[in-house]
Amino acid sequence: MPSNPPAAPTRLVEMSWDPITRIVGSLGIHTKIDFANRQVAECHSTSSIFRGYSVFMRGKDPRDAHFITSRICGICGDNHATCACYAQNMAFGVRPPRLAEWIINLGEAAEYMFDHNLYQDNLVGVDYCEQIVKETNPGVLVLAENTPAPHGDLHGYKTIADIMRALNPFTGALYREALHMSRLTREMFSLMEGRHVHPSLLYPGGVGTVATVQLFTDYLVRLMKYVEFVKRIVPLHDDLFDFFYQALPGYEAVGQRRVMMGCWGSFNDPEVCDYTYARMAEWGRAMYVTPGIVVDGKLVTTDLVDINLGMRIMLGSSFYQDWQEQEKFVDVDPLGNPVDQRHPWNQTTTPRPQKRNFDDKYTWVMSPRWYDKEQGQNLALDTGGGPLARLWITALAGRVKFGTIEATGTSVKIGLPRTTGLPETEFEWKIPAWSNTIERNRARTYFQAYSAAAALYFVEQALAEVHAGRTRTATEFTVPENAIGCGFHEAVRGVLSHHVVIRDGKIANYHPYPPTCWNASPRDSEGVPGPYEDAVQNTPLFEENNEADFKGIDIMRTVRSFDPCLPCGVHMYLGSGKEIQVRHTPMFGGAPGPTE
Amino acid sequence: MADTPLHSDGNGSASQESESAAPLAAVDVLWLTAGLGCDGDSIAMTAATQPSLEDLVLGQLPGVPLLRLHHPVLAVEVGDDFLTKWHQAARGELDPFILIVEGSIPNEKNKDEGFWAGMGTDPATGQPILTCDWIDRVAPHAWAVVTAGTCSAYGGIHAMEGNPTGCMGLADYLGWDWKSKGGLPIINVPGCPVHPDNFMEVVLYLLNQAAGKAPMIPLDEQLRPTWLFSQTLHEGCDRAGFYEQADFALEYGAPECIVKLGCWGPVVQCNVGKRGWMNGIGGCANVGGICIGCTMPGFPDKFMPFMEEPPGARLSTQAVVMYGRTVRSLRQFTRASMNREPEWRSRTDADPAAGSLASPAESTS
């Protein structure tokens, strides 16, 4: 944690970056910066768009839920559609055939490969490209020119500066290769789920995909090209990210938060998963990415029922009317556990548009929190940008062992087979010392390898079904008059849940909670800032520029390490700041705890 | 107005004044993602290969003006610096440029204060600059205005019944008769999301038109490019043969025509069946996904609930049943016959030594 008290009198300058575009319209980061101490003193995160899914879903046919909610997100619409289908399966009491689950897993694996790749090398990558480093840390670029890349023989770039050049937008070789790879993986996705972004082949009860030998062959040949790419990209990113620790001592404090992450699990095991709420803990733990919550290095739970019941949606700084006095849709869950009024099943969304006021209400994002019974706190969990939490929790839980992937309790091992140009390879992702900007980014690369190795296993399983003649991909169902359901999944950038209440055969209440709501949330009713705000507030500044030409690169890297819903390629701030205060003692010394 | 390449623009404000002027080197493209959307059309655009984004940005196609893209997803700049181009465009200092709008346009008049959608912060007020304000400021200066996806074309999913924002398509907002500075109507490229290659093909067409190398883009009454949207999904669907033979799937995942499972393909104007989704791969009805009408002005309300046979399909499929079943059974006879080789191809002499062909080993020795 950056715990040094300010050495010089603070002089705060207000600086905003707006828009930092994310998937739904505009993300803004509004800060107060203490240039004397080269530290961010305060941060507010804002969203300027409201659409209202939770409002216009009411009264609709429950079967339409996944078609509609896919449109929440234009980059991981399939994660929403999948999550909605999981919730529908629970509510309708339907279990898809095994083959359908393998096909969905293959689609989702392709989605992770696509999105992490595009984001890492076309969008985040630009934060580390030659053009930007030259503008923000020319000294670092000089050092990069003279630093050989330790794994140059594997990835082909001799120096760190060569890697940075390869990341320059459009002109860089790696930038263009990543675009190409992102198309290949989207083809893989389209094979399984029909179309990319908004899939056409997902249904409750299964998929519409025609499962033939050709389908899986078409997928596999593309996958192997990606496997070869991943074998180069993991050592490449290790070289790049390790270099930043080396070039800028103390960089681990950039974007650092208290370890407080959630993962809702990914890739169902069709042998175990029957979508019943009663058995949710069991089939949740059987997922090929383990769901769980980790706080300060400790695995608090891997139980999806616990995770579900601990969810609290808080207001405080958001443009909505409270629902504390509104109707309670679900008193107890199917196991008889009480369900809180602030749980998504019981939420009533009523927008209250109003002026933006940083001392009061300033954003359209609400504040999802997780109630930790042991500590009696509502935790502002983050998702580690997705992969960091996924790998961290899977590693700690030590449950996953399939194909060439193994969780050890302290690490995750990922094996990849021989490819045209490179031998059989094993990567090992080890739990890092910090939850910070660099490690969020590093995990993203390792999860690309994880997804590829998982996909190889899923292809094998799917083909075994086809060879055995079990080619059905859908199960019939009827929509009950009254039911509840929930789906837990991982969008690319982290935790994703959908909660549905069905009454009289129609949707009575529907609340999706995507990762960006967790990460981009504002100060809640207890004053606890959301993860972007918290991570940026902790950030020391290493940029060489001063106030006049300050670009905020360390802040941009921090926000982007979370993969703000729409991968933001927007980068540099060139405006001049406005001085607002001369005396101010900002709160240094780590993440404000939930009790503050 | 009918034929308006850039250099014949009557306003005299275009960058080229006559045929003899230097060829148009580049066109700025301002892409607004701050409508009520999901940015799926932007992501779809990055999937296109015919042409790809980099083909146009790096000038890979001969004689086509360079595309100078100003897009929040791919821009290097952020915040105020990113908005510089937008302010320039609003002052009429950027010429020529194409404005691309993504996401539906909220109705900002249906409440007392606050906003539904904005981009950037107004330094004077500290409040967001409304998406509607950006459109009002910038659209009048654009050489052409294009909608990317069904949300900005017709309202789309966010304009669904019961939506609190009262959002709508761009032509509903600006007016269906609205004309750009270049004399072009709004160009709608619907799809949820927009088909990657459909969209980039339209952009390429407009770059050529701006350079004076193509006539006015042909549009239908819903302002869609005619060469992309005149036919129905069904007419290009590779399952249409099953329909013709009245061979209908009764469960998802089957290879036959899926109209009874909720597919609207026979009436929806869309070329995805023919084109696939990416490089011929994927799609909707052609690969087993019911068509939910996402390219249509009536989407989604008029097509819901999606997972039910469209009312019209019940009658029309009944009509083909008699013909289809007859044809199918007759064809089965023919097919069985054609699956047999002519009898003169069968071996008459069982003695292998009598064969007249030499083995490969013998022929090469």
PDB file of N, CA, C and O in Angstrom, chain A residues 238-297:
ATOM      1  N   ASP A 238       4.782 -10.976 -19.920  1.00  0.00           N
ATOM      2  CA  ASP A 238       5.613 -11.073 -18.715  1.00  0.00           C
ATOM      3  C   ASP A 238       6.811 -10.137 -18.837  1.00  0.00           C
ATOM      4  O   ASP A 238       7.135  -9.396 -17.915  1.00  0.00           O
ATOM      5  N   ASP A 239       7.448 -10.163 -19.993  1.00  0.00           N
ATOM      6  CA  ASP A 239       8.609  -9.291 -20.206  1.00  0.00           C
ATOM      7  C   ASP A 239       8.224  -7.821 -20.046  1.00  0.00           C
ATOM      8  O   ASP A 239       8.910  -7.047 -19.386  1.00  0.00           O
ATOM      9  N   LEU A 240       7.117  -7.446 -20.678  1.00  0.00           N
ATOM     10  CA  LEU A 240       6.701  -6.046 -20.662  1.00  0.00           C
ATOM     11  C   LEU A 240       6.338  -5.592 -19.249  1.00  0.00           C
ATOM     12  O   LEU A 240       6.779  -4.539 -18.782  1.00  0.00           O
ATOM     13  N   PHE A 241       5.526  -6.404 -18.556  1.00  0.00           N
ATOM     14  CA  PHE A 241       5.042  -5.983 -17.237  1.00  0.00           C
ATOM     15  C   PHE A 241       6.168  -6.041 -16.189  1.00  0.00           C
ATOM     16  O   PHE A 241       6.286  -5.161 -15.345  1.00  0.00           O
ATOM     17  N   ASP A 242       6.998  -7.073 -16.250  1.00  0.00           N
ATOM     18  CA  ASP A 242       8.129  -7.147 -15.314  1.00  0.00           C
ATOM     19  C   ASP A 242       9.036  -5.929 -15.486  1.00  0.00           C
ATOM     20  O   ASP A 242       9.583  -5.402 -14.518  1.00  0.00           O
ATOM     21  N   PHE A 243       9.163  -5.504 -16.727  1.00  0.00           N
ATOM     22  CA  PHE A 243      10.020  -4.344 -17.002  1.00  0.00           C
ATOM     23  C   PHE A 243       9.532  -3.100 -16.251  1.00  0.00           C
ATOM     24  O   PHE A 243      10.331  -2.303 -15.775  1.00  0.00           O
ATOM     25  N   PHE A 244       8.225  -2.921 -16.138  1.00  0.00           N
ATOM     26  CA  PHE A 244       7.714  -1.724 -15.457  1.00  0.00           C
ATOM     27  C   PHE A 244       8.073  -1.715 -13.974  1.00  0.00           C
ATOM     28  O   PHE A 244       8.397  -0.677 -13.405  1.00  0.00           O
ATOM     29  N   TYR A 245       8.026  -2.889 -13.335  1.00  0.00           N
ATOM     30  CA  TYR A 245       8.472  -2.953 -11.932  1.00  0.00           C
ATOM     31  C   TYR A 245       9.942  -2.571 -11.833  1.00  0.00           C
ATOM     32  O   TYR A 245      10.376  -1.914 -10.901  1.00  0.00           O
ATOM     33  N   GLN A 246      10.722  -3.040 -12.827  1.00  0.00           N
ATOM     34  CA  GLN A 246      12.152  -2.818 -12.826  1.00  0.00           C
ATOM     35  C   GLN A 246      12.470  -1.353 -13.140  1.00  0.00           C
ATOM     36  O   GLN A 246      13.305  -0.724 -12.487  1.00  0.00           O
ATOM     37  N   ALA A 247      11.760  -0.793 -14.121  1.00  0.00           N
ATOM     38  CA  ALA A 247      12.074   0.572 -14.573  1.00  0.00           C
ATOM     39  C   ALA A 247      11.580   1.629 -13.594  1.00  0.00           C
ATOM     40  O   ALA A 247      12.175   2.698 -13.476  1.00  0.00           O
ATOM     41  N   LEU A 248      10.473   1.328 -12.911  1.00  0.00           N
ATOM     42  CA  LEU A 248       9.879   2.317 -12.015  1.00  0.00           C
ATOM     43  C   LEU A 248       9.677   1.690 -10.636  1.00  0.00           C
ATOM     44  O   LEU A 248       8.580   1.217 -10.313  1.00  0.00           O
ATOM     45  N   PRO A 249      10.730   1.683  -9.812  1.00  0.00           N
ATOM     46  CA  PRO A 249      10.591   1.065  -8.483  1.00  0.00           C
ATOM     47  C   PRO A 249       9.426   1.693  -7.722  1.00  0.00           C
ATOM     48  O   PRO A 249       9.282   2.914  -7.693  1.00  0.00           O
ATOM     49  N   GLY A 250       8.603   0.837  -7.155  1.00  0.00           N
ATOM     50  CA  GLY A 250       7.410   1.325  -6.464  1.00  0.00           C
ATOM     51  C   GLY A 250       6.164   1.251  -7.321  1.00  0.00           C
ATOM     52  O   GLY A 250       5.067   1.601  -6.866  1.00  0.00           O
ATOM     53  N   TYR A 251       6.319   0.785  -8.560  1.00  0.00           N
ATOM     54  CA  TYR A 251       5.157   0.780  -9.455  1.00  0.00           C
ATOM     55  C   TYR A 251       4.064  -0.165  -8.975  1.00  0.00           C
ATOM     56  O   TYR A 251       2.913  -0.064  -9.394  1.00  0.00           O
ATOM     57  N   GLU A 252       4.433  -1.102  -8.080  1.00  0.00           N
ATOM     58  CA  GLU A 252       3.409  -2.026  -7.574  1.00  0.00           C
ATOM     59  C   GLU A 252       2.300  -1.290  -6.817  1.00  0.00           C
ATOM     60  O   GLU A 252       1.200  -1.801  -6.668  1.00  0.00           O
ATOM     61  N   ALA A 253       2.575  -0.054  -6.375  1.00  0.00           N
ATOM     62  CA  ALA A 253       1.542   0.692  -5.642  1.00  0.00           C
ATOM     63  C   ALA A 253       0.513   1.322  -6.579  1.00  0.00           C
ATOM     64  O   ALA A 253      -0.546   1.778  -6.133  1.00  0.00           O
ATOM     65  N   VAL A 254       0.823   1.339  -7.865  1.00  0.00           N
ATOM     66  CA  VAL A 254      -0.126   1.943  -8.806  1.00  0.00           C
ATOM     67  C   VAL A 254      -1.363   1.049  -8.930  1.00  0.00           C
ATOM     68  O   VAL A 254      -1.259  -0.129  -9.247  1.00  0.00           O
ATOM     69  N   GLY A 255      -2.495   1.644  -8.619  1.00  0.00           N
ATOM     70  CA  GLY A 255      -3.758   0.913  -8.754  1.00  0.00           C
ATOM     71  C   GLY A 255      -3.955  -0.174  -7.716  1.00  0.00           C
ATOM     72  O   GLY A 255      -4.821  -1.021  -7.874  1.00  0.00           O
ATOM     73  N   GLN A 256      -3.161  -0.114  -6.650  1.00  0.00           N
ATOM     74  CA  GLN A 256      -3.276  -1.170  -5.658  1.00  0.00           C
ATOM     75  C   GLN A 256      -4.485  -0.986  -4.770  1.00  0.00           C
ATOM     76  O   GLN A 256      -4.806   0.134  -4.350  1.00  0.00           O
ATOM     77  N   ARG A 257      -5.179  -2.073  -4.517  1.00  0.00           N
ATOM     78  CA  ARG A 257      -6.298  -2.084  -3.572  1.00  0.00           C
ATOM     79  C   ARG A 257      -6.073  -3.196  -2.574  1.00  0.00           C
ATOM     80  O   ARG A 257      -5.322  -4.131  -2.825  1.00  0.00           O
ATOM     81  N   ARG A 258      -6.831  -3.117  -1.507  1.00  0.00           N
ATOM     82  CA  ARG A 258      -6.915  -4.249  -0.583  1.00  0.00           C
ATOM     83  C   ARG A 258      -7.405  -5.456  -1.396  1.00  0.00           C
ATOM     84  O   ARG A 258      -8.253  -5.312  -2.288  1.00  0.00           O
ATOM     85  N   VAL A 259      -6.873  -6.644  -1.110  1.00  0.00           N
ATOM     86  CA  VAL A 259      -7.324  -7.833  -1.834  1.00  0.00           C
ATOM     87  C   VAL A 259      -8.746  -8.146  -1.385  1.00  0.00           C
ATOM     88  O   VAL A 259      -8.981  -8.520  -0.240  1.00  0.00           O
ATOM     89  N   MET A 260      -9.684  -7.961  -2.316  1.00  0.00           N
ATOM     90  CA  MET A 260     -11.104  -8.027  -1.957  1.00  0.00           C
ATOM     91  C   MET A 260     -11.852  -8.285  -3.259  1.00  0.00           C
ATOM     92  O   MET A 260     -12.409  -7.393  -3.851  1.00  0.00           O
ATOM     93  N   MET A 261     -11.762  -9.534  -3.712  1.00  0.00           N
ATOM     94  CA  MET A 261     -12.235  -9.816  -5.065  1.00  0.00           C
ATOM     95  C   MET A 261     -13.270 -10.929  -5.103  1.00  0.00           C
ATOM     96  O   MET A 261     -13.260 -11.827  -4.259  1.00  0.00           O
ATOM     97  N   GLY A 262     -14.112 -10.861  -6.120  1.00  0.00           N
ATOM     98  CA  GLY A 262     -15.114 -11.897  -6.322  1.00  0.00           C
ATOM     99  C   GLY A 262     -15.046 -12.481  -7.719  1.00  0.00           C
ATOM    100  O   GLY A 262     -14.646 -11.811  -8.676  1.00  0.00           O
ATOM    101  N   CYS A 263     -15.404 -13.756  -7.806  1.00  0.00           N
ATOM    102  CA  CYS A 263     -15.527 -14.440  -9.094  1.00  0.00           C
ATOM    103  C   CYS A 263     -16.763 -15.318  -8.976  1.00  0.00           C
ATOM    104  O   CYS A 263     -16.926 -16.014  -7.972  1.00  0.00           O
ATOM    105  N   TRP A 264     -17.653 -15.261  -9.976  1.00  0.00           N
ATOM    106  CA  TRP A 264     -18.903 -16.032  -9.864  1.00  0.00           C
ATOM    107  C   TRP A 264     -18.820 -17.391 -10.567  1.00  0.00           C
ATOM    108  O   TRP A 264     -19.800 -18.084 -10.699  1.00  0.00           O
ATOM    109  N   GLY A 265     -17.638 -17.722 -11.085  1.00  0.00           N
ATOM    110  CA  GLY A 265     -17.454 -19.055 -11.674  1.00  0.00           C
ATOM    111  C   GLY A 265     -17.835 -19.110 -13.138  1.00  0.00           C
ATOM    112  O   GLY A 265     -18.689 -18.368 -13.614  1.00  0.00           O
ATOM    113  N   SER A 266     -17.159 -19.994 -13.858  1.00  0.00           N
ATOM    114  CA  SER A 266     -17.432 -20.097 -15.293  1.00  0.00           C
ATOM    115  C   SER A 266     -17.295 -21.541 -15.757  1.00  0.00           C
ATOM    116  O   SER A 266     -16.598 -22.334 -15.128  1.00  0.00           O
ATOM    117  N   PHE A 267     -17.918 -21.847 -16.866  1.00  0.00           N
ATOM    118  CA  PHE A 267     -17.871 -23.171 -17.524  1.00  0.00           C
ATOM    119  C   PHE A 267     -18.508 -24.243 -16.630  1.00  0.00           C
ATOM    120  O   PHE A 267     -17.844 -24.844 -15.784  1.00  0.00           O
ATOM    121  N   ASN A 268     -19.780 -24.510 -16.818  1.00  0.00           N
ATOM    122  CA  ASN A 268     -20.455 -25.556 -16.040  1.00  0.00           C
ATOM    123  C   ASN A 268     -19.995 -26.942 -16.455  1.00  0.00           C
ATOM    124  O   ASN A 268     -19.711 -27.194 -17.620  1.00  0.00           O
ATOM    125  N   ASP A 269     -19.951 -27.824 -15.484  1.00  0.00           N
ATOM    126  CA  ASP A 269     -19.678 -29.232 -15.750  1.00  0.00           C
ATOM    127  C   ASP A 269     -21.034 -29.935 -15.897  1.00  0.00           C
ATOM    128  O   ASP A 269     -21.775 -30.071 -14.929  1.00  0.00           O
ATOM    129  N   PRO A 270     -21.372 -30.392 -17.110  1.00  0.00           N
ATOM    130  CA  PRO A 270     -22.709 -30.950 -17.345  1.00  0.00           C
ATOM    131  C   PRO A 270     -22.985 -32.213 -16.537  1.00  0.00           C
ATOM    132  O   PRO A 270     -24.141 -32.582 -16.344  1.00  0.00           O
ATOM    133  N   GLU A 271     -21.934 -32.879 -16.057  1.00  0.00           N
ATOM    134  CA  GLU A 271     -22.168 -34.079 -15.247  1.00  0.00           C
ATOM    135  C   GLU A 271     -22.781 -33.710 -13.896  1.00  0.00           C
ATOM    136  O   GLU A 271     -23.489 -34.501 -13.302  1.00  0.00           O
ATOM    137  N   VAL A 272     -22.469 -32.506 -13.418  1.00  0.00           N
ATOM    138  CA  VAL A 272     -22.872 -32.124 -12.062  1.00  0.00           C
ATOM    139  C   VAL A 272     -23.976 -31.070 -12.076  1.00  0.00           C
ATOM    140  O   VAL A 272     -24.864 -31.069 -11.222  1.00  0.00           O
ATOM    141  N   CYS A 273     -23.931 -30.189 -13.048  1.00  0.00           N
ATOM    142  CA  CYS A 273     -24.831 -29.031 -13.030  1.00  0.00           C
ATOM    143  C   CYS A 273     -26.236 -29.397 -13.486  1.00  0.00           C
ATOM    144  O   CYS A 273     -26.436 -29.801 -14.627  1.00  0.00           O
ATOM    145  N   ASP A 274     -27.197 -29.253 -12.584  1.00  0.00           N
ATOM    146  CA  ASP A 274     -28.599 -29.501 -12.977  1.00  0.00           C
ATOM    147  C   ASP A 274     -29.452 -28.238 -12.834  1.00  0.00           C
ATOM    148  O   ASP A 274     -30.661 -28.279 -13.006  1.00  0.00           O
ATOM    149  N   TYR A 275     -28.830 -27.135 -12.489  1.00  0.00           N
ATOM    150  CA  TYR A 275     -29.479 -25.812 -12.397  1.00  0.00           C
ATOM    151  C   TYR A 275     -30.491 -25.697 -11.264  1.00  0.00           C
ATOM    152  O   TYR A 275     -31.216 -24.711 -11.189  1.00  0.00           O
ATOM    153  N   THR A 276     -30.563 -26.687 -10.369  1.00  0.00           N
ATOM    154  CA  THR A 276     -31.468 -26.508  -9.235  1.00  0.00           C
ATOM    155  C   THR A 276     -30.797 -25.606  -8.203  1.00  0.00           C
ATOM    156  O   THR A 276     -29.580 -25.662  -8.011  1.00  0.00           O
ATOM    157  N   TYR A 277     -31.610 -24.785  -7.573  1.00  0.00           N
ATOM    158  CA  TYR A 277     -31.072 -23.906  -6.537  1.00  0.00           C
ATOM    159  C   TYR A 277     -30.571 -24.735  -5.367  1.00  0.00           C
ATOM    160  O   TYR A 277     -29.528 -24.442  -4.776  1.00  0.00           O
ATOM    161  N   ALA A 278     -31.307 -25.802  -5.036  1.00  0.00           N
ATOM    162  CA  ALA A 278     -30.969 -26.603  -3.858  1.00  0.00           C
ATOM    163  C   ALA A 278     -29.557 -27.174  -3.958  1.00  0.00           C
ATOM    164  O   ALA A 278     -28.862 -27.304  -2.961  1.00  0.00           O
ATOM    165  N   ARG A 279     -29.139 -27.503  -5.178  1.00  0.00           N
ATOM    166  CA  ARG A 279     -27.805 -28.096  -5.356  1.00  0.00           C
ATOM    167  C   ARG A 279     -26.793 -27.095  -5.901  1.00  0.00           C
ATOM    168  O   ARG A 279     -25.745 -27.479  -6.420  1.00  0.00           O
ATOM    169  N   MET A 280     -27.108 -25.822  -5.808  1.00  0.00           N
ATOM    170  CA  MET A 280     -26.271 -24.812  -6.471  1.00  0.00           C
ATOM    171  C   MET A 280     -24.839 -24.776  -5.918  1.00  0.00           C
ATOM    172  O   MET A 280     -23.879 -24.577  -6.661  1.00  0.00           O
ATOM    173  N   ALA A 281     -24.703 -24.973  -4.611  1.00  0.00           N
ATOM    174  CA  ALA A 281     -23.353 -24.944  -4.031  1.00  0.00           C
ATOM    175  C   ALA A 281     -22.503 -26.053  -4.645  1.00  0.00           C
ATOM    176  O   ALA A 281     -21.342 -25.837  -5.002  1.00  0.00           O
ATOM    177  N   GLU A 282     -23.119 -27.215  -4.821  1.00  0.00           N
ATOM    178  CA  GLU A 282     -22.389 -28.377  -5.323  1.00  0.00           C
ATOM    179  C   GLU A 282     -21.985 -28.179  -6.791  1.00  0.00           C
ATOM    180  O   GLU A 282     -20.811 -28.340  -7.144  1.00  0.00           O
ATOM    181  N   TRP A 283     -22.968 -27.822  -7.630  1.00  0.00           N
ATOM    182  CA  TRP A 283     -22.576 -27.685  -9.040  1.00  0.00           C
ATOM    183  C   TRP A 283     -21.773 -26.415  -9.295  1.00  0.00           C
ATOM    184  O   TRP A 283     -21.004 -26.339 -10.248  1.00  0.00           O
ATOM    185  N   GLY A 284     -21.928 -25.442  -8.412  1.00  0.00           N
ATOM    186  CA  GLY A 284     -21.093 -24.248  -8.518  1.00  0.00           C
ATOM    187  C   GLY A 284     -19.625 -24.583  -8.291  1.00  0.00           C
ATOM    188  O   GLY A 284     -18.744 -24.140  -9.030  1.00  0.00           O
ATOM    189  N   ARG A 285     -19.390 -25.406  -7.276  1.00  0.00           N
ATOM    190  CA  ARG A 285     -17.998 -25.786  -6.956  1.00  0.00           C
ATOM    191  C   ARG A 285     -17.402 -26.685  -8.029  1.00  0.00           C
ATOM    192  O   ARG A 285     -16.181 -26.847  -8.089  1.00  0.00           O
ATOM    193  N   ALA A 286     -18.260 -27.286  -8.851  1.00  0.00           N
ATOM    194  CA  ALA A 286     -17.745 -28.157  -9.913  1.00  0.00           C
ATOM    195  C   ALA A 286     -17.399 -27.375 -11.188  1.00  0.00           C
ATOM    196  O   ALA A 286     -16.917 -27.947 -12.162  1.00  0.00           O
ATOM    197  N   MET A 287     -17.662 -26.093 -11.181  1.00  0.00           N
ATOM    198  CA  MET A 287     -17.360 -25.293 -12.382  1.00  0.00           C
ATOM    199  C   MET A 287     -15.861 -25.359 -12.699  1.00  0.00           C
ATOM    200  O   MET A 287     -15.042 -25.520 -11.800  1.00  0.00           O
ATOM    201  N   TYR A 288     -15.533 -25.173 -13.976  1.00  0.00           N
ATOM    202  CA  TYR A 288     -14.128 -25.264 -14.396  1.00  0.00           C
ATOM    203  C   TYR A 288     -13.341 -23.987 -14.106  1.00  0.00           C
ATOM    204  O   TYR A 288     -12.145 -23.920 -14.355  1.00  0.00           O
ATOM    205  N   VAL A 289     -14.027 -22.955 -13.640  1.00  0.00           N
ATOM    206  CA  VAL A 289     -13.392 -21.811 -12.978  1.00  0.00           C
ATOM    207  C   VAL A 289     -14.165 -21.670 -11.679  1.00  0.00           C
ATOM    208  O   VAL A 289     -15.389 -21.530 -11.710  1.00  0.00           O
ATOM    209  N   THR A 290     -13.491 -21.743 -10.539  1.00  0.00           N
ATOM    210  CA  THR A 290     -14.203 -21.837  -9.262  1.00  0.00           C
ATOM    211  C   THR A 290     -14.765 -20.488  -8.828  1.00  0.00           C
ATOM    212  O   THR A 290     -14.045 -19.491  -8.823  1.00  0.00           O
ATOM    213  N   PRO A 291     -16.049 -20.466  -8.443  1.00  0.00           N
ATOM    214  CA  PRO A 291     -16.600 -19.223  -7.895  1.00  0.00           C
ATOM    215  C   PRO A 291     -16.097 -19.025  -6.469  1.00  0.00           C
ATOM    216  O   PRO A 291     -15.778 -19.999  -5.787  1.00  0.00           O
ATOM    217  N   GLY A 292     -16.035 -17.779  -6.045  1.00  0.00           N
ATOM    218  CA  GLY A 292     -15.606 -17.542  -4.672  1.00  0.00           C
ATOM    219  C   GLY A 292     -15.332 -16.084  -4.395  1.00  0.00           C
ATOM    220  O   GLY A 292     -15.440 -15.226  -5.274  1.00  0.00           O
ATOM    221  N   ILE A 293     -15.006 -15.847  -3.141  1.00  0.00           N
ATOM    222  CA  ILE A 293     -14.657 -14.489  -2.710  1.00  0.00           C
ATOM    223  C   ILE A 293     -13.379 -14.595  -1.896  1.00  0.00           C
ATOM    224  O   ILE A 293     -13.272 -15.454  -1.014  1.00  0.00           O
ATOM    225  N   VAL A 294     -12.423 -13.754  -2.211  1.00  0.00           N
ATOM    226  CA  VAL A 294     -11.175 -13.753  -1.465  1.00  0.00           C
ATOM    227  C   VAL A 294     -10.997 -12.378  -0.820  1.00  0.00           C
ATOM    228  O   VAL A 294     -11.201 -11.358  -1.474  1.00  0.00           O
ATOM    229  N   VAL A 295     -10.726 -12.392   0.473  1.00  0.00           N
ATOM    230  CA  VAL A 295     -10.509 -11.139   1.204  1.00  0.00           C
ATOM    231  C   VAL A 295      -9.196 -11.249   1.974  1.00  0.00           C
ATOM    232  O   VAL A 295      -9.034 -12.183   2.771  1.00  0.00           O
ATOM    233  N   ASP A 296      -8.309 -10.337   1.717  1.00  0.00           N
ATOM    234  CA  ASP A 296      -7.004 -10.296   2.399  1.00  0.00           C
ATOM    235  C   ASP A 296      -6.302 -11.654   2.370  1.00  0.00           C
ATOM    236  O   ASP A 296      -5.771 -12.116   3.392  1.00  0.00           O
ATOM    237  N   GLY A 297      -6.328 -12.275   1.227  1.00  0.00           N
ATOM    238  CA  GLY A 297      -5.596 -13.528   1.083  1.00  0.00           C
ATOM    239  C   GLY A 297      -6.366 -14.757   1.539  1.00  0.00           C
ATOM    240  O   GLY A 297      -5.925 -15.879   1.350  1.00  0.00           O
TER     241      GLY A 297
END
